[in-house]
mmCIF file of C-alpha atoms in Angstrom:
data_model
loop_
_atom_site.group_PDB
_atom_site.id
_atom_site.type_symbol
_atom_site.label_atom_id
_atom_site.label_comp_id
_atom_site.label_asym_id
_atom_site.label_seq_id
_atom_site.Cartn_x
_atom_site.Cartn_y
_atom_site.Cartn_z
ATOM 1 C CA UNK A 1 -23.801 -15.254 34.423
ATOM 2 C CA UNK A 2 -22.365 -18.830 34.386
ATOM 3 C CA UNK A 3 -24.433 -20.704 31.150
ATOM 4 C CA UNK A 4 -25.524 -23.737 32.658
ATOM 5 C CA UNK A 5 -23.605 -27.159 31.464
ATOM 6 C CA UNK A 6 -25.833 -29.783 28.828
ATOM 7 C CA UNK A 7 -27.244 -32.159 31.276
ATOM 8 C CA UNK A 8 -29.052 -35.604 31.703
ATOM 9 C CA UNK A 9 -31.929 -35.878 34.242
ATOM 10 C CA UNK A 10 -33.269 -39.146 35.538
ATOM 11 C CA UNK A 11 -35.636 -38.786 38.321
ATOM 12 C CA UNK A 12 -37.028 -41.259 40.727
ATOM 13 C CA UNK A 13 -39.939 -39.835 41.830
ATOM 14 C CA UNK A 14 -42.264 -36.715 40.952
ATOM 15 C CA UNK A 15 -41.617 -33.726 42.905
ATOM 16 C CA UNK A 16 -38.000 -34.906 43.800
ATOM 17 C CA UNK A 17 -36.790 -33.970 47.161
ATOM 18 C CA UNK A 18 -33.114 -34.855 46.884
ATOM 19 C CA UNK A 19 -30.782 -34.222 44.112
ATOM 20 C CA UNK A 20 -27.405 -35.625 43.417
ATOM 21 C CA UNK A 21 -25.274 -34.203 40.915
ATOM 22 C CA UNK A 22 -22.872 -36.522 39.177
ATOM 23 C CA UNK A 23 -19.928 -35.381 37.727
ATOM 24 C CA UNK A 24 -17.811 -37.715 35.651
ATOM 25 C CA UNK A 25 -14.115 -38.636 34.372
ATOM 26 C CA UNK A 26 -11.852 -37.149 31.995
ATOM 27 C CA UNK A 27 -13.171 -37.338 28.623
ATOM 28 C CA UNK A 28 -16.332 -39.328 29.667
ATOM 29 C CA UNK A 29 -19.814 -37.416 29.686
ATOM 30 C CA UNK A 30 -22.291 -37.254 31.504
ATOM 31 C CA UNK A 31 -24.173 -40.637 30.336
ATOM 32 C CA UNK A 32 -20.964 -42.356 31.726
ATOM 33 C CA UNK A 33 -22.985 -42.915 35.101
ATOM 34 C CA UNK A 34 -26.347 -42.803 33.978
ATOM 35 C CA UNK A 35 -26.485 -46.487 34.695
ATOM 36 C CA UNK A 36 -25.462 -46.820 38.075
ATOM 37 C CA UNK A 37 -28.965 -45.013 39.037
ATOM 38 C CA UNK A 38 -30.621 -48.579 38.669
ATOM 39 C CA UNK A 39 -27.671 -50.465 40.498
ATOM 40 C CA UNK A 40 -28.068 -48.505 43.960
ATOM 41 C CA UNK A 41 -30.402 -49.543 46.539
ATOM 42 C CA UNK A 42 -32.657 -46.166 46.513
ATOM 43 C CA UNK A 43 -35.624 -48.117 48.298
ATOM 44 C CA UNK A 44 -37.611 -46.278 50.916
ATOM 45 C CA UNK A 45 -36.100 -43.353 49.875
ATOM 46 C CA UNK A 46 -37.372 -39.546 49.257
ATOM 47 C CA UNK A 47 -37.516 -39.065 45.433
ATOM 48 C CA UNK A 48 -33.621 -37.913 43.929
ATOM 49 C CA UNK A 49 -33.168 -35.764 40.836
ATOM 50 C CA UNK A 50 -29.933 -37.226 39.602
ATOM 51 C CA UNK A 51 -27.971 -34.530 37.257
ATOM 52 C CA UNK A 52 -25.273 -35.859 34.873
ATOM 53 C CA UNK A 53 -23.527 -32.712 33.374
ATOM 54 C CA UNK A 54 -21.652 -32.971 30.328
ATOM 55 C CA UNK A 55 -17.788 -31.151 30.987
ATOM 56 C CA UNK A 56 -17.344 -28.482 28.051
ATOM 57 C CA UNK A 57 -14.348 -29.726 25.995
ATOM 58 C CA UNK A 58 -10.740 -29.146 26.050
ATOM 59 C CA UNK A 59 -7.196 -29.974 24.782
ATOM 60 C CA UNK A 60 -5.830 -32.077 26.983
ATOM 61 C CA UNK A 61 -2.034 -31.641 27.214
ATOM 62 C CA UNK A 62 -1.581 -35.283 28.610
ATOM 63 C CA UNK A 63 -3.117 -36.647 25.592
ATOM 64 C CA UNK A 64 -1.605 -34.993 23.116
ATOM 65 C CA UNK A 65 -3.892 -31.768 22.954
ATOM 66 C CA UNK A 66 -6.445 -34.141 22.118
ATOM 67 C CA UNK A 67 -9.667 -32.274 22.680
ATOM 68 C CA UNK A 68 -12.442 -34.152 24.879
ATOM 69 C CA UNK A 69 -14.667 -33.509 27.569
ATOM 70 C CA UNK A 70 -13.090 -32.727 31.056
ATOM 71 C CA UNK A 71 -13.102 -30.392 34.206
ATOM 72 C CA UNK A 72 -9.684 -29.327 34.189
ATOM 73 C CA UNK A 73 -6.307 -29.676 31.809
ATOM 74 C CA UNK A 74 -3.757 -32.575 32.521
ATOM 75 C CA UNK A 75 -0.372 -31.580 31.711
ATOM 76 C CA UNK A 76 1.403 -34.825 33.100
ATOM 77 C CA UNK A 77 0.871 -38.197 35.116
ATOM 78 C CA UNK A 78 2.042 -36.722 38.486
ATOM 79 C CA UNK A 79 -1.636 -34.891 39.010
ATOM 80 C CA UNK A 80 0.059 -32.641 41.704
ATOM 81 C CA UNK A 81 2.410 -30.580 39.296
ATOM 82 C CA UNK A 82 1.289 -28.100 37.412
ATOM 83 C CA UNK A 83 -2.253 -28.233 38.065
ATOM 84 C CA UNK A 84 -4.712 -26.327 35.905
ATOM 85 C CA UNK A 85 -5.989 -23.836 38.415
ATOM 86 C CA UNK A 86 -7.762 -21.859 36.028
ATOM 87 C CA UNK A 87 -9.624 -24.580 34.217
ATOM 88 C CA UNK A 88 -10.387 -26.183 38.035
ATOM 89 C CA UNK A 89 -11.904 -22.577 39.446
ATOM 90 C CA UNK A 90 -13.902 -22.239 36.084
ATOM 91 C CA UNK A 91 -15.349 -25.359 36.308
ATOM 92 C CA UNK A 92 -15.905 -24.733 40.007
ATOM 93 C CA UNK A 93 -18.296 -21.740 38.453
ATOM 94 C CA UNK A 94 -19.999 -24.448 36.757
ATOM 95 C CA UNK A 95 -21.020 -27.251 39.308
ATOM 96 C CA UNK A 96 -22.126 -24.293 41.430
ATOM 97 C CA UNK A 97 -24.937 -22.757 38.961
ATOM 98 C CA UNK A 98 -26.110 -26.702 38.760
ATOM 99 C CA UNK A 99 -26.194 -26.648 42.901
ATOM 100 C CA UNK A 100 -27.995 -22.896 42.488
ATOM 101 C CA UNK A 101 -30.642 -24.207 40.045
ATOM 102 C CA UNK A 102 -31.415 -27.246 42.733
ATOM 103 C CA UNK A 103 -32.125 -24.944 45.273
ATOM 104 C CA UNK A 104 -34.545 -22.548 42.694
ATOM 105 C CA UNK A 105 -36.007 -25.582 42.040
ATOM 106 C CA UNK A 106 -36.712 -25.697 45.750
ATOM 107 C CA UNK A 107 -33.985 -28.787 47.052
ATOM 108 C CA UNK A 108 -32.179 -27.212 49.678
ATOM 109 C CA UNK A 109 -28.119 -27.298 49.714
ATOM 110 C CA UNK A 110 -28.943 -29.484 53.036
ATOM 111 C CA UNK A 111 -30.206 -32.041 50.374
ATOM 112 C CA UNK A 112 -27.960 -32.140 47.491
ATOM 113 C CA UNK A 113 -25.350 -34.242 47.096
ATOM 114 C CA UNK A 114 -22.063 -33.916 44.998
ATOM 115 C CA UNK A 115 -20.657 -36.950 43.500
ATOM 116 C CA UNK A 116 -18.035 -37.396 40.916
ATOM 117 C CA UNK A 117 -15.374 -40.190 39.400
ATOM 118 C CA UNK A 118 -11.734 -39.210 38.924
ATOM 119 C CA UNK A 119 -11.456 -35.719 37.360
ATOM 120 C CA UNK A 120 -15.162 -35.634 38.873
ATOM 121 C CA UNK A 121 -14.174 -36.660 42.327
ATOM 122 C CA UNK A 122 -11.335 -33.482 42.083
ATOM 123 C CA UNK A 123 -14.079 -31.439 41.025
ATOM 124 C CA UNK A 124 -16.508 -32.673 43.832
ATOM 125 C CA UNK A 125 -13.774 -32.104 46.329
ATOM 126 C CA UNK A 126 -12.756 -28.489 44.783
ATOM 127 C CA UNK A 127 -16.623 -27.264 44.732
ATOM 128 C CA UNK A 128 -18.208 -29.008 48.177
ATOM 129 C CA UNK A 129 -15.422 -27.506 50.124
ATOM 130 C CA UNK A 130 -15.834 -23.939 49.584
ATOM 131 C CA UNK A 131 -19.650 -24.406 48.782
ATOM 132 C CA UNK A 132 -20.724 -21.668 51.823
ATOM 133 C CA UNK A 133 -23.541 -24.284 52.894
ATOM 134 C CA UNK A 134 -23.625 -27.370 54.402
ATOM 135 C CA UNK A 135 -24.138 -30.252 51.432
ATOM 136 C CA UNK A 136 -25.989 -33.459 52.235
ATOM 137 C CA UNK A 137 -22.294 -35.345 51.567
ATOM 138 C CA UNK A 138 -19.811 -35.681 48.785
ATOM 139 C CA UNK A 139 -19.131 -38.803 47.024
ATOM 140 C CA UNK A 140 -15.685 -39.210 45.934
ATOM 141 C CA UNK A 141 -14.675 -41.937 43.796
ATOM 142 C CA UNK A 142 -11.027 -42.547 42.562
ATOM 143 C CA UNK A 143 -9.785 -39.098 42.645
ATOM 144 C CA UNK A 144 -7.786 -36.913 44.978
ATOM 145 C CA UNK A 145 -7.994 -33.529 46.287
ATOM 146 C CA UNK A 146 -6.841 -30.975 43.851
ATOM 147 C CA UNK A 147 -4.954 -27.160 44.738
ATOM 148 C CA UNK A 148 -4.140 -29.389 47.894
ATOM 149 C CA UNK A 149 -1.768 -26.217 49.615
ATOM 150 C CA UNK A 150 -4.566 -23.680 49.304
ATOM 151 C CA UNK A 151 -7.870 -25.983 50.573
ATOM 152 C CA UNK A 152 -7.271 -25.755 53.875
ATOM 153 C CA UNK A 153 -6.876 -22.024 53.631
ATOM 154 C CA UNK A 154 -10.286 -21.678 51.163
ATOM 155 C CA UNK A 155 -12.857 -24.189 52.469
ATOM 156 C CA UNK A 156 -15.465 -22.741 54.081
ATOM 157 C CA UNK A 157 -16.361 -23.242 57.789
ATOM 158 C CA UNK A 158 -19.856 -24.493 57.213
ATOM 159 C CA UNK A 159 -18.471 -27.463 54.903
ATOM 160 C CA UNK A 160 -16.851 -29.131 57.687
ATOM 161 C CA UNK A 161 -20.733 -30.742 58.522
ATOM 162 C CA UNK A 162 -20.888 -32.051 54.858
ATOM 163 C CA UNK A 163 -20.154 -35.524 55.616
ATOM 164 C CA UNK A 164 -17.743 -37.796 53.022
ATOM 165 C CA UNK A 165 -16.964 -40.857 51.705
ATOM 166 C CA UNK A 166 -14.224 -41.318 49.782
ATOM 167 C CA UNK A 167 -13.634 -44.638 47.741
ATOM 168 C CA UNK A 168 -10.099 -46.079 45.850
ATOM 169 C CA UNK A 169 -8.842 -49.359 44.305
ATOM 170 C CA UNK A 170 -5.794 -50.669 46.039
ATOM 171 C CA UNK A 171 -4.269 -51.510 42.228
ATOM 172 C CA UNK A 172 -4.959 -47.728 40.137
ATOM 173 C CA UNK A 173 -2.956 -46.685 37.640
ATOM 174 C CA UNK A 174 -4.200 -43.887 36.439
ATOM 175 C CA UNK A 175 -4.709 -41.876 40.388
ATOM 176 C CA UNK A 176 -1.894 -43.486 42.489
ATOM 177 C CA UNK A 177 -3.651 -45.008 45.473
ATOM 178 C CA UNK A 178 -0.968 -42.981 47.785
ATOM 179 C CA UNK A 179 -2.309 -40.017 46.489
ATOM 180 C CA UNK A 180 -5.630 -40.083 47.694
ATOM 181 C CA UNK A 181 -4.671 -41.720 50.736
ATOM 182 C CA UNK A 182 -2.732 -38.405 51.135
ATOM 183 C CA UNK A 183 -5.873 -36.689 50.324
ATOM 184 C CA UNK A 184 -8.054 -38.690 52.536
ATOM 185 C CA UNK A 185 -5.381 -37.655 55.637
ATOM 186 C CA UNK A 186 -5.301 -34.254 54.381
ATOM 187 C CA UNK A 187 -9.183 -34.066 54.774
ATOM 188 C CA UNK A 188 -9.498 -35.564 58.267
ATOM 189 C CA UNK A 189 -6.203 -32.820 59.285
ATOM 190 C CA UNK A 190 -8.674 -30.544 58.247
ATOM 191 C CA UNK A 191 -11.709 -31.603 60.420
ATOM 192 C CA UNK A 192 -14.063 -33.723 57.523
ATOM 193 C CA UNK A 193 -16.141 -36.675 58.838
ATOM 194 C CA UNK A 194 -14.389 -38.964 55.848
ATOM 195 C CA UNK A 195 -15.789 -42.760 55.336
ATOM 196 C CA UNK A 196 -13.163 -44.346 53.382
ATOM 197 C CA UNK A 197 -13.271 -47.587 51.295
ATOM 198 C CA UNK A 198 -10.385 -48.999 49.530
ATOM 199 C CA UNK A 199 -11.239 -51.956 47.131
ATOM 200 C CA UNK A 200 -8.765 -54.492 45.464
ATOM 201 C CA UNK A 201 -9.587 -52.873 41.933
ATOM 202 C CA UNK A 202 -8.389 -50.719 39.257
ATOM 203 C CA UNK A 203 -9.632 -47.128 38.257
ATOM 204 C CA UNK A 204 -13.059 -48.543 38.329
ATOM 205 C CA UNK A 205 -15.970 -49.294 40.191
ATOM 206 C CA UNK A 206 -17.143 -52.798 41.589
ATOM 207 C CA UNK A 207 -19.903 -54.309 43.220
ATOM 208 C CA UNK A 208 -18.977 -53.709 46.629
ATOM 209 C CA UNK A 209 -18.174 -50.232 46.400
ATOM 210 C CA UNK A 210 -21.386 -49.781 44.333
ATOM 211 C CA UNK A 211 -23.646 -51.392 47.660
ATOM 212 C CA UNK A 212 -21.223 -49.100 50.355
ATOM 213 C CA UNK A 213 -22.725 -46.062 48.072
ATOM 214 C CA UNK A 214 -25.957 -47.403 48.511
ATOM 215 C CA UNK A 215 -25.392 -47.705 52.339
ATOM 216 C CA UNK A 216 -24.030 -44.626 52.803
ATOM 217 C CA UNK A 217 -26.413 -42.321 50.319
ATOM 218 C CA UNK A 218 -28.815 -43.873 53.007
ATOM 219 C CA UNK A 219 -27.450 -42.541 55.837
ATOM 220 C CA UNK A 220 -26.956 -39.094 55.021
ATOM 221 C CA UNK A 221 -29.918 -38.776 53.772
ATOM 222 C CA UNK A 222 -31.814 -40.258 56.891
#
């Protein structure tokens, strides 16, 4: 049995009928995005359990073996070489017993949203699209989609309805804007509904992006 990931919990409402599960950058944490609750435009909305699990920690090969907090080992800059597909599947393990204890908790898959930044957008990507239920949406910010020449082959039929948005600055250094334009194409090939924003920024967030996740956490959850 998967132990569940150390967690933060803000909730918006008593007897929360949403969650969103928020899964954040390479050696960030889960307060990283803890934030952003009181920046979105929730108004009028069902009550949302927002989850901000911590990512064990790892050496990082990129950084030097460093050991920090993230999904997944990095062995160099060009994310599509040598990917850690061990780390990504076992980590996979992970965001799913968070998306099993929703639904004990009695928020159906049909109301839980994945979201995650960066290594947290991969792992968003990696997890919603062979989840075997349709999830309220995924919210991927400045990432890509990881094991790219196996997704197609893995993702489950019932994820096609999960709707997505997918958001990049124009000027990253750290995930080449190309690269997730690539993944955006490779996720409308494979029959997503994608909503994609591209902002003039770097491997951050802004204000506009932070209102189009307001509009959009609307709408799917209409």
């Amino acid at each position: 049995m998967t132990q569940l990931l150390e967690n933060i919990e803000i909730e918006t409402a008593p007897d929360p009928e949403v969650a969103v599960i928020w899964l954040h950058g390479l050696g960030a944490d889960g307060n990283d995005f803890v934030p952003l609750v009181n920046e979105l435009d929730l108004s009028g909305l069902p009550g949302i359990r927002f989850v901000f699990p911590h990512a064990k920690t790892m050496p990082v090969t990129i950084n030097g073996g460093y050991v920090m907090r993230a999904w997944y080992d990095i062995s160099n800059a060009d994310l599509s070489r040598r990917e850690d597909e061990g780390g990504l599947r076992a980590s996979q393990r992970d965001v799913e017993a968070l998306i099993a204890r929703e639904k004990a908790r009695g928020i159906p898959a049909s109301r839980i949203i994945l979201a995650g930044f960066s290594q947290g957008c991969a792992m968003t990507l990696q997890t919603g699209m062979r989840h075997p239920e349709k999830l309220a949406g995924m919210l991927c910010l400045s990432g890509y989609l990881p094991l790219a020449g196996v997704a197609a082959a893995e993702r489950s039929e019932e994820s096609l309805a999960t709707p997505v948005f997918m958001a990049h600055g124009t000027h990253d250094g750290v995930v080449p804007f190309a690269r997730a334009q690539a993944s955006h194409e490779a996720l409308k090939a494979m029959g997503y509904q994608v909503e994609w924003h591209e902002y003039t920024m770097q491997h951050s967030l802004c204000l506009e992006e932070v209102q189009d996740i307001s509009k959009w956490i609307r709408k799917v959850l209409s």
